[in-house]
GROMACS .gro file of N, CA and C in nm:
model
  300
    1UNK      N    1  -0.520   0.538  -3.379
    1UNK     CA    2  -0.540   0.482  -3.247
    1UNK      C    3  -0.689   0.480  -3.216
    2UNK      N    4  -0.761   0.386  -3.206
    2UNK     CA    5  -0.871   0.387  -3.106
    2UNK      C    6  -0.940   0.483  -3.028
    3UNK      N    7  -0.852   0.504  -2.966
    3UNK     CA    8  -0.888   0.592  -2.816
    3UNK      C    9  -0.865   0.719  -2.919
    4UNK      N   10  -0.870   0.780  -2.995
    4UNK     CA   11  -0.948   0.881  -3.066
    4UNK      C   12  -1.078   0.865  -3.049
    5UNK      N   13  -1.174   0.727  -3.088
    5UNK     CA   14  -1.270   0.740  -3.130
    5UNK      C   15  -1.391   0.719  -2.984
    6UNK      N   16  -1.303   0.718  -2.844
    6UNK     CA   17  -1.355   0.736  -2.745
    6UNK      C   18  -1.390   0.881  -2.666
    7UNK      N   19  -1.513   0.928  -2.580
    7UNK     CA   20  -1.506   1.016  -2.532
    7UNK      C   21  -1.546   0.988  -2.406
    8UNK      N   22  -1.509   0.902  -2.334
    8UNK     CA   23  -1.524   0.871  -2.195
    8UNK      C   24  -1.611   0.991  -2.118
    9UNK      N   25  -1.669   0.908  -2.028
    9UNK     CA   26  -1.776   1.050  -1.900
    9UNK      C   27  -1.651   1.034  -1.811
   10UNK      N   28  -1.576   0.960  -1.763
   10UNK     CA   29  -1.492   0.943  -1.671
   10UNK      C   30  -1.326   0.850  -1.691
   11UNK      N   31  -1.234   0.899  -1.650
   11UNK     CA   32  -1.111   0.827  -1.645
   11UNK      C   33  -1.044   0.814  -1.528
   12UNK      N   34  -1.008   0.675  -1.477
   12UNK     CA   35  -0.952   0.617  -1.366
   12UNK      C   36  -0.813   0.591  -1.367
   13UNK      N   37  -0.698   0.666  -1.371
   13UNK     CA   38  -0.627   0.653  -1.400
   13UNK      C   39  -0.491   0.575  -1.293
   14UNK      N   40  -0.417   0.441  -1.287
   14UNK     CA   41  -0.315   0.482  -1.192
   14UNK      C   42  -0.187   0.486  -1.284
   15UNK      N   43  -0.121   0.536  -1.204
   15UNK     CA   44   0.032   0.611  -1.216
   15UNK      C   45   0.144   0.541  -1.141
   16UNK      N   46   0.285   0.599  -1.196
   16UNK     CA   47   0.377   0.553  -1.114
   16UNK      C   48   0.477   0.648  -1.066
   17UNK      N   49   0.435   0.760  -1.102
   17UNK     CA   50   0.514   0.889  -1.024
   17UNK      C   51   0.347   0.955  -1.013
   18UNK      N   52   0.361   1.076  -0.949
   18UNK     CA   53   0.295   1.188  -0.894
   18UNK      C   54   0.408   1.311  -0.830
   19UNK      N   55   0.413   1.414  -0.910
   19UNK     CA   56   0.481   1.526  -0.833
   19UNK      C   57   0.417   1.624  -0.922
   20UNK      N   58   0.394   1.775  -0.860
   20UNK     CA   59   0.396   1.863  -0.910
   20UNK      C   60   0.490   1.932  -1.006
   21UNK      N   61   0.620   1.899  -1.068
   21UNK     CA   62   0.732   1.949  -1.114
   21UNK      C   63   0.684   1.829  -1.235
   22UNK      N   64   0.643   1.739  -1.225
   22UNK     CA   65   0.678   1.661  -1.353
   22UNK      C   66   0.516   1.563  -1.376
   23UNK      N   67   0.462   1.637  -1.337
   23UNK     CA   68   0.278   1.552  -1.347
   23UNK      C   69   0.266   1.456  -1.336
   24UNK      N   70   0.189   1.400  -1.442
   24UNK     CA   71   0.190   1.218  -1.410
   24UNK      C   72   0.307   1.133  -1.456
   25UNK      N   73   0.350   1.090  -1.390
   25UNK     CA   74   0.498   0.957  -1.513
   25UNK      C   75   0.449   0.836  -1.504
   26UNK      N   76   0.516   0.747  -1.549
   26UNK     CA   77   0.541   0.653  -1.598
   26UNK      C   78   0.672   0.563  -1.655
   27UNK      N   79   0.745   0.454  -1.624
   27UNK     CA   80   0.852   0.458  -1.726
   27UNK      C   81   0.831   0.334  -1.821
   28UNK      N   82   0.714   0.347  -1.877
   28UNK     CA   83   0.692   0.285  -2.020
   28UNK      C   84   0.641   0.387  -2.077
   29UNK      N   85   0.704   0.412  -2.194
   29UNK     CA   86   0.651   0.535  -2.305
   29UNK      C   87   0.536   0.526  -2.370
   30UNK      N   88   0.488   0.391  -2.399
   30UNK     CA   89   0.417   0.333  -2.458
   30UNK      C   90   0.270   0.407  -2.378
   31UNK      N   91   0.252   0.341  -2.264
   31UNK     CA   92   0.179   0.374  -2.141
   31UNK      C   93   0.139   0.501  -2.153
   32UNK      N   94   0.226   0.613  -2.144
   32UNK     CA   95   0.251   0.785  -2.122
   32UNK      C   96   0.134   0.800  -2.207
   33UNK      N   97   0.148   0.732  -2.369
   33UNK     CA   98   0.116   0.800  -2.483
   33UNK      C   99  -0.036   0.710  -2.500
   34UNK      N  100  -0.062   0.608  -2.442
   34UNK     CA  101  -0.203   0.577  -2.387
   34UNK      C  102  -0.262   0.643  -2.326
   35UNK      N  103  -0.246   0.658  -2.179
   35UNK     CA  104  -0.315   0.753  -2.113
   35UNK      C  105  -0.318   0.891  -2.138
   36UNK      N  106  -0.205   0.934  -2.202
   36UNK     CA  107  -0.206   1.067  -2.200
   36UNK      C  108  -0.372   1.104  -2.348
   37UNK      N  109  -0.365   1.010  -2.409
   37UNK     CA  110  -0.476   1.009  -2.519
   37UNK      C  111  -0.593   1.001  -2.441
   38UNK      N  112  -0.610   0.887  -2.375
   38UNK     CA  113  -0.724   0.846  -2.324
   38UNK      C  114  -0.773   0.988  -2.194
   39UNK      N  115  -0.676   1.049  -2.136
   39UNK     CA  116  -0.729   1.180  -2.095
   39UNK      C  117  -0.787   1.261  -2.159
   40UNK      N  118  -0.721   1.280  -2.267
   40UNK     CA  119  -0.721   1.366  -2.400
   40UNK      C  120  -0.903   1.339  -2.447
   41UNK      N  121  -0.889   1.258  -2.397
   41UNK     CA  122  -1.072   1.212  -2.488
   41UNK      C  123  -1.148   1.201  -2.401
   42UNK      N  124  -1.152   1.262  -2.233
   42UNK     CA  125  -1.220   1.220  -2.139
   42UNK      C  126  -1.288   1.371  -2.113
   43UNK      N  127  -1.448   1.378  -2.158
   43UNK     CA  128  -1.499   1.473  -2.147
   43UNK      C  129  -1.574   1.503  -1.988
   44UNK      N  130  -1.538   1.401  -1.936
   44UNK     CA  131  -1.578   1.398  -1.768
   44UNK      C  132  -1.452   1.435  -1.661
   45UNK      N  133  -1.448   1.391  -1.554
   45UNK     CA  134  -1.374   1.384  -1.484
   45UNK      C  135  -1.227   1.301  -1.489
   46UNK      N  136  -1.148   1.351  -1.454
   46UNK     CA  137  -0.982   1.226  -1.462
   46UNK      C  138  -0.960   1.252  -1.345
   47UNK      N  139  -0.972   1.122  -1.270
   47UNK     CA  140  -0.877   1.087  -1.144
   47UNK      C  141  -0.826   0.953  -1.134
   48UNK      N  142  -0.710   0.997  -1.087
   48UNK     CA  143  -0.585   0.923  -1.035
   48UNK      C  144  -0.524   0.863  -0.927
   49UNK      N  145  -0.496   0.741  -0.970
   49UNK     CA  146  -0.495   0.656  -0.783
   49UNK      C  147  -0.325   0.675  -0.795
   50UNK      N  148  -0.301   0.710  -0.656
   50UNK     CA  149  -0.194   0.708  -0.653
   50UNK      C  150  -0.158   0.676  -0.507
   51UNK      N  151  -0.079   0.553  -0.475
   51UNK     CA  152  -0.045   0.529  -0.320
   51UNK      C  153   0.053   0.649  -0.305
   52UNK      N  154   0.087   0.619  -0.129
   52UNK     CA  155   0.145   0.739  -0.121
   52UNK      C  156   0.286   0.719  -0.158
   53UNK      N  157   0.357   0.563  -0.192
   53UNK     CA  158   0.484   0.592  -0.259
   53UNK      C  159   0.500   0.601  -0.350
   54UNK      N  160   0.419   0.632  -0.431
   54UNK     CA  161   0.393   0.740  -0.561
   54UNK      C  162   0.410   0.859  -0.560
   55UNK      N  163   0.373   0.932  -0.477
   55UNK     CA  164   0.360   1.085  -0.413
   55UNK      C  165   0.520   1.150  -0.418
   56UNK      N  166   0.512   1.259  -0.524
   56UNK     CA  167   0.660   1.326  -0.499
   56UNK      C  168   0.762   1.225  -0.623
   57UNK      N  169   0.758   1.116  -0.635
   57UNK     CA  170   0.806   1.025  -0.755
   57UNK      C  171   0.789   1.075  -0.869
   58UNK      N  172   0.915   1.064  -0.927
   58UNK     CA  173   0.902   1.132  -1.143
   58UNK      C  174   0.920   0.983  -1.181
   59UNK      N  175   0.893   0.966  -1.277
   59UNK     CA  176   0.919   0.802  -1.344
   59UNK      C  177   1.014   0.842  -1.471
   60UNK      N  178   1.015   0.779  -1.580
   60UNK     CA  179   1.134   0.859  -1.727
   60UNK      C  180   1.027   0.893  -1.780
   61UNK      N  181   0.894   0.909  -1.815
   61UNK     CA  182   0.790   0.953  -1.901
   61UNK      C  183   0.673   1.039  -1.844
   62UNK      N  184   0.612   1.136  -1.927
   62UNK     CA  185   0.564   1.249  -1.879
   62UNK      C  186   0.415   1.193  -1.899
   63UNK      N  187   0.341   1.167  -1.856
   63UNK     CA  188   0.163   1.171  -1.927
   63UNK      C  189   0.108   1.299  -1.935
   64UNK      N  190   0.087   1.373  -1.818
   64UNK     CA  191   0.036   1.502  -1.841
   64UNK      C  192   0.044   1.554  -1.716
   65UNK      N  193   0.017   1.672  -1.742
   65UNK     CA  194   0.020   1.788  -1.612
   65UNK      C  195  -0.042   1.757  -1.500
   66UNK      N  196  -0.042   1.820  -1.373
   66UNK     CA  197  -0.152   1.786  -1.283
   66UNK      C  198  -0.272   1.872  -1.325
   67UNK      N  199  -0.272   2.010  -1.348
   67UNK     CA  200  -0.421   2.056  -1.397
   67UNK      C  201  -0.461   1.987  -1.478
   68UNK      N  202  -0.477   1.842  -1.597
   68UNK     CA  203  -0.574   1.794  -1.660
   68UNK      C  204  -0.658   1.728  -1.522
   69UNK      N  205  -0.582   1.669  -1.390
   69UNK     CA  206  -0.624   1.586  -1.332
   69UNK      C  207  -0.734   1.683  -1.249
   70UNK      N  208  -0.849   1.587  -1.185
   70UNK     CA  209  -0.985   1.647  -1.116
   70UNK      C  210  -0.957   1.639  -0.984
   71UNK      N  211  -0.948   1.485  -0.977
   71UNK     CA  212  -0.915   1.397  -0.843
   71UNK      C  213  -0.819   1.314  -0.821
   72UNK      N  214  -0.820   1.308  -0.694
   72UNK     CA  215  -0.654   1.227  -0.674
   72UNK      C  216  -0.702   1.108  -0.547
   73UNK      N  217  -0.688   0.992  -0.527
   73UNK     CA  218  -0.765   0.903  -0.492
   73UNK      C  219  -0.610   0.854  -0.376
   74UNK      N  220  -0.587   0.826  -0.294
   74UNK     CA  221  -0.456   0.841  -0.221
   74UNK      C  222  -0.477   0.773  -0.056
   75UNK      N  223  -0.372   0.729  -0.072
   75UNK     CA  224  -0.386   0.694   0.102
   75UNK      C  225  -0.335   0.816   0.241
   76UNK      N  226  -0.380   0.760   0.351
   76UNK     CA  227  -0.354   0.902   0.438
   76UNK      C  228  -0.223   0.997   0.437
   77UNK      N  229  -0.127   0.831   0.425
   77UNK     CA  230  -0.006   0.931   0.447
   77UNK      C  231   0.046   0.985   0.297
   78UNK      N  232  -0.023   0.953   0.189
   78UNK     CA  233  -0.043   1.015   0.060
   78UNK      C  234  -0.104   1.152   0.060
   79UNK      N  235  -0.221   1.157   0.102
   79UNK     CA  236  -0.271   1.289   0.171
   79UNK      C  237  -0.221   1.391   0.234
   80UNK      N  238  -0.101   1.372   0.327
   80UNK     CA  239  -0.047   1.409   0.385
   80UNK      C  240   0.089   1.494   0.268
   81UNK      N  241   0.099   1.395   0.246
   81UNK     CA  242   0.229   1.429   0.145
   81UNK      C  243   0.212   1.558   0.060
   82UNK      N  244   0.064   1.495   0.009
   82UNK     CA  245   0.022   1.609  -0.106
   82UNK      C  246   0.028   1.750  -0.062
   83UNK      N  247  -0.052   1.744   0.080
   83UNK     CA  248  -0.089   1.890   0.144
   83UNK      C  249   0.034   1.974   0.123
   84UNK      N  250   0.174   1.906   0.162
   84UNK     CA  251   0.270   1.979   0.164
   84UNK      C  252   0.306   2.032   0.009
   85UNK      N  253   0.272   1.998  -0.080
   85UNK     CA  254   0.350   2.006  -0.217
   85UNK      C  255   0.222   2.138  -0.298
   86UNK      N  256   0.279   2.194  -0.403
   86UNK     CA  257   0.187   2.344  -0.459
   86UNK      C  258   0.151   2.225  -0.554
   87UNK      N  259   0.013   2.198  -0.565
   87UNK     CA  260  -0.069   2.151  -0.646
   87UNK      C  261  -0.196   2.263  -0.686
   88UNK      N  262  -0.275   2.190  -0.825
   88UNK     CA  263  -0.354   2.259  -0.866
   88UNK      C  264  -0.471   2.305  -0.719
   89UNK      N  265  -0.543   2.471  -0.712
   89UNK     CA  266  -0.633   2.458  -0.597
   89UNK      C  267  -0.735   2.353  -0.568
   90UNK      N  268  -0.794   2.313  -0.760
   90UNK     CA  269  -0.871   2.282  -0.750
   90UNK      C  270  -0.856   2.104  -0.775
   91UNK      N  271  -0.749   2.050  -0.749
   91UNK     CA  272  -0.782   1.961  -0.718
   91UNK      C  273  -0.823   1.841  -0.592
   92UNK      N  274  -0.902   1.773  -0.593
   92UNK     CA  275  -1.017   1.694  -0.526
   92UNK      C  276  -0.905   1.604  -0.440
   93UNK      N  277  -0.881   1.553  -0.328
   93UNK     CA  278  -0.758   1.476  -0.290
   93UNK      C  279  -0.871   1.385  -0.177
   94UNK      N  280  -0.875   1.283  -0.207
   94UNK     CA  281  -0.982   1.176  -0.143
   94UNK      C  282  -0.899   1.096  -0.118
   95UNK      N  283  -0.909   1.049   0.059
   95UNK     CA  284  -0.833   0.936   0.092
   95UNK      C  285  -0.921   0.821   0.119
   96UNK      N  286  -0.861   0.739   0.073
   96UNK     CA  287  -0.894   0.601   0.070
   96UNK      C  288  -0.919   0.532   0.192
   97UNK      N  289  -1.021   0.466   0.240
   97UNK     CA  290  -0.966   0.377   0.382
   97UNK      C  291  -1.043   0.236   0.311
   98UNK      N  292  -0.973   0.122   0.446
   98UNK     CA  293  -1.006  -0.004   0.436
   98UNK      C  294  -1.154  -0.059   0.451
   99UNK      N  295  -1.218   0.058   0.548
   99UNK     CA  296  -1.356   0.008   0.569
   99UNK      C  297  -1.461   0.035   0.437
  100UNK      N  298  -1.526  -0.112   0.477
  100UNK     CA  299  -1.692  -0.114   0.355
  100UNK      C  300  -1.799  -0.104   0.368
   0.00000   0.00000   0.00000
């Protein structure tokens, strides 16, 4: 695969689940086993956009834990969601707004 021979400063990742019980999902396997590499080779930061009806969602495929993730990029009531759920301490939870 390729993405061996990458070591990214940074990874932008989006998702289609987000929960603490089952990390990042996905339900293309294919996908899982992309990103889950392309984390794998990211000697910088990994964050993850995730709206908030993502938040709390398992998909059928696992990518990885929430401790690989840094940051979590989310809308308010995504934010909201998160606060309630046992996530890593240290991860970064940045909400998104419309203004530029």
């Amino acid at each position: 695969m390729l993405i061996s021979q990458i070591h990214a400063n940074k990874a932008i990742i989006g998702v289609d689940g987000f929960s603490p019980s089952a990390g990042l999902t996905t339900p293309i396997l294919e996908e899982a086993d992309t990103t889950r590499a392309m984390i794998e080779h990211t000697v910088g930061r990994v964050i993850v956009v995730a709206s908030s009806n993502k938040i709390g969602v398992v998909s059928n495929f696992k990518t990885v834990s929430l401790d690989l993730v840094d940051a979590l990029v989310t809308d308010e009531m995504g934010a909201d969601l998160v606060k309630q759920m046992e996530i890593p301490e240290d991860l970064q939870i940045i909400v998104a707004t419309t203004e530029v």
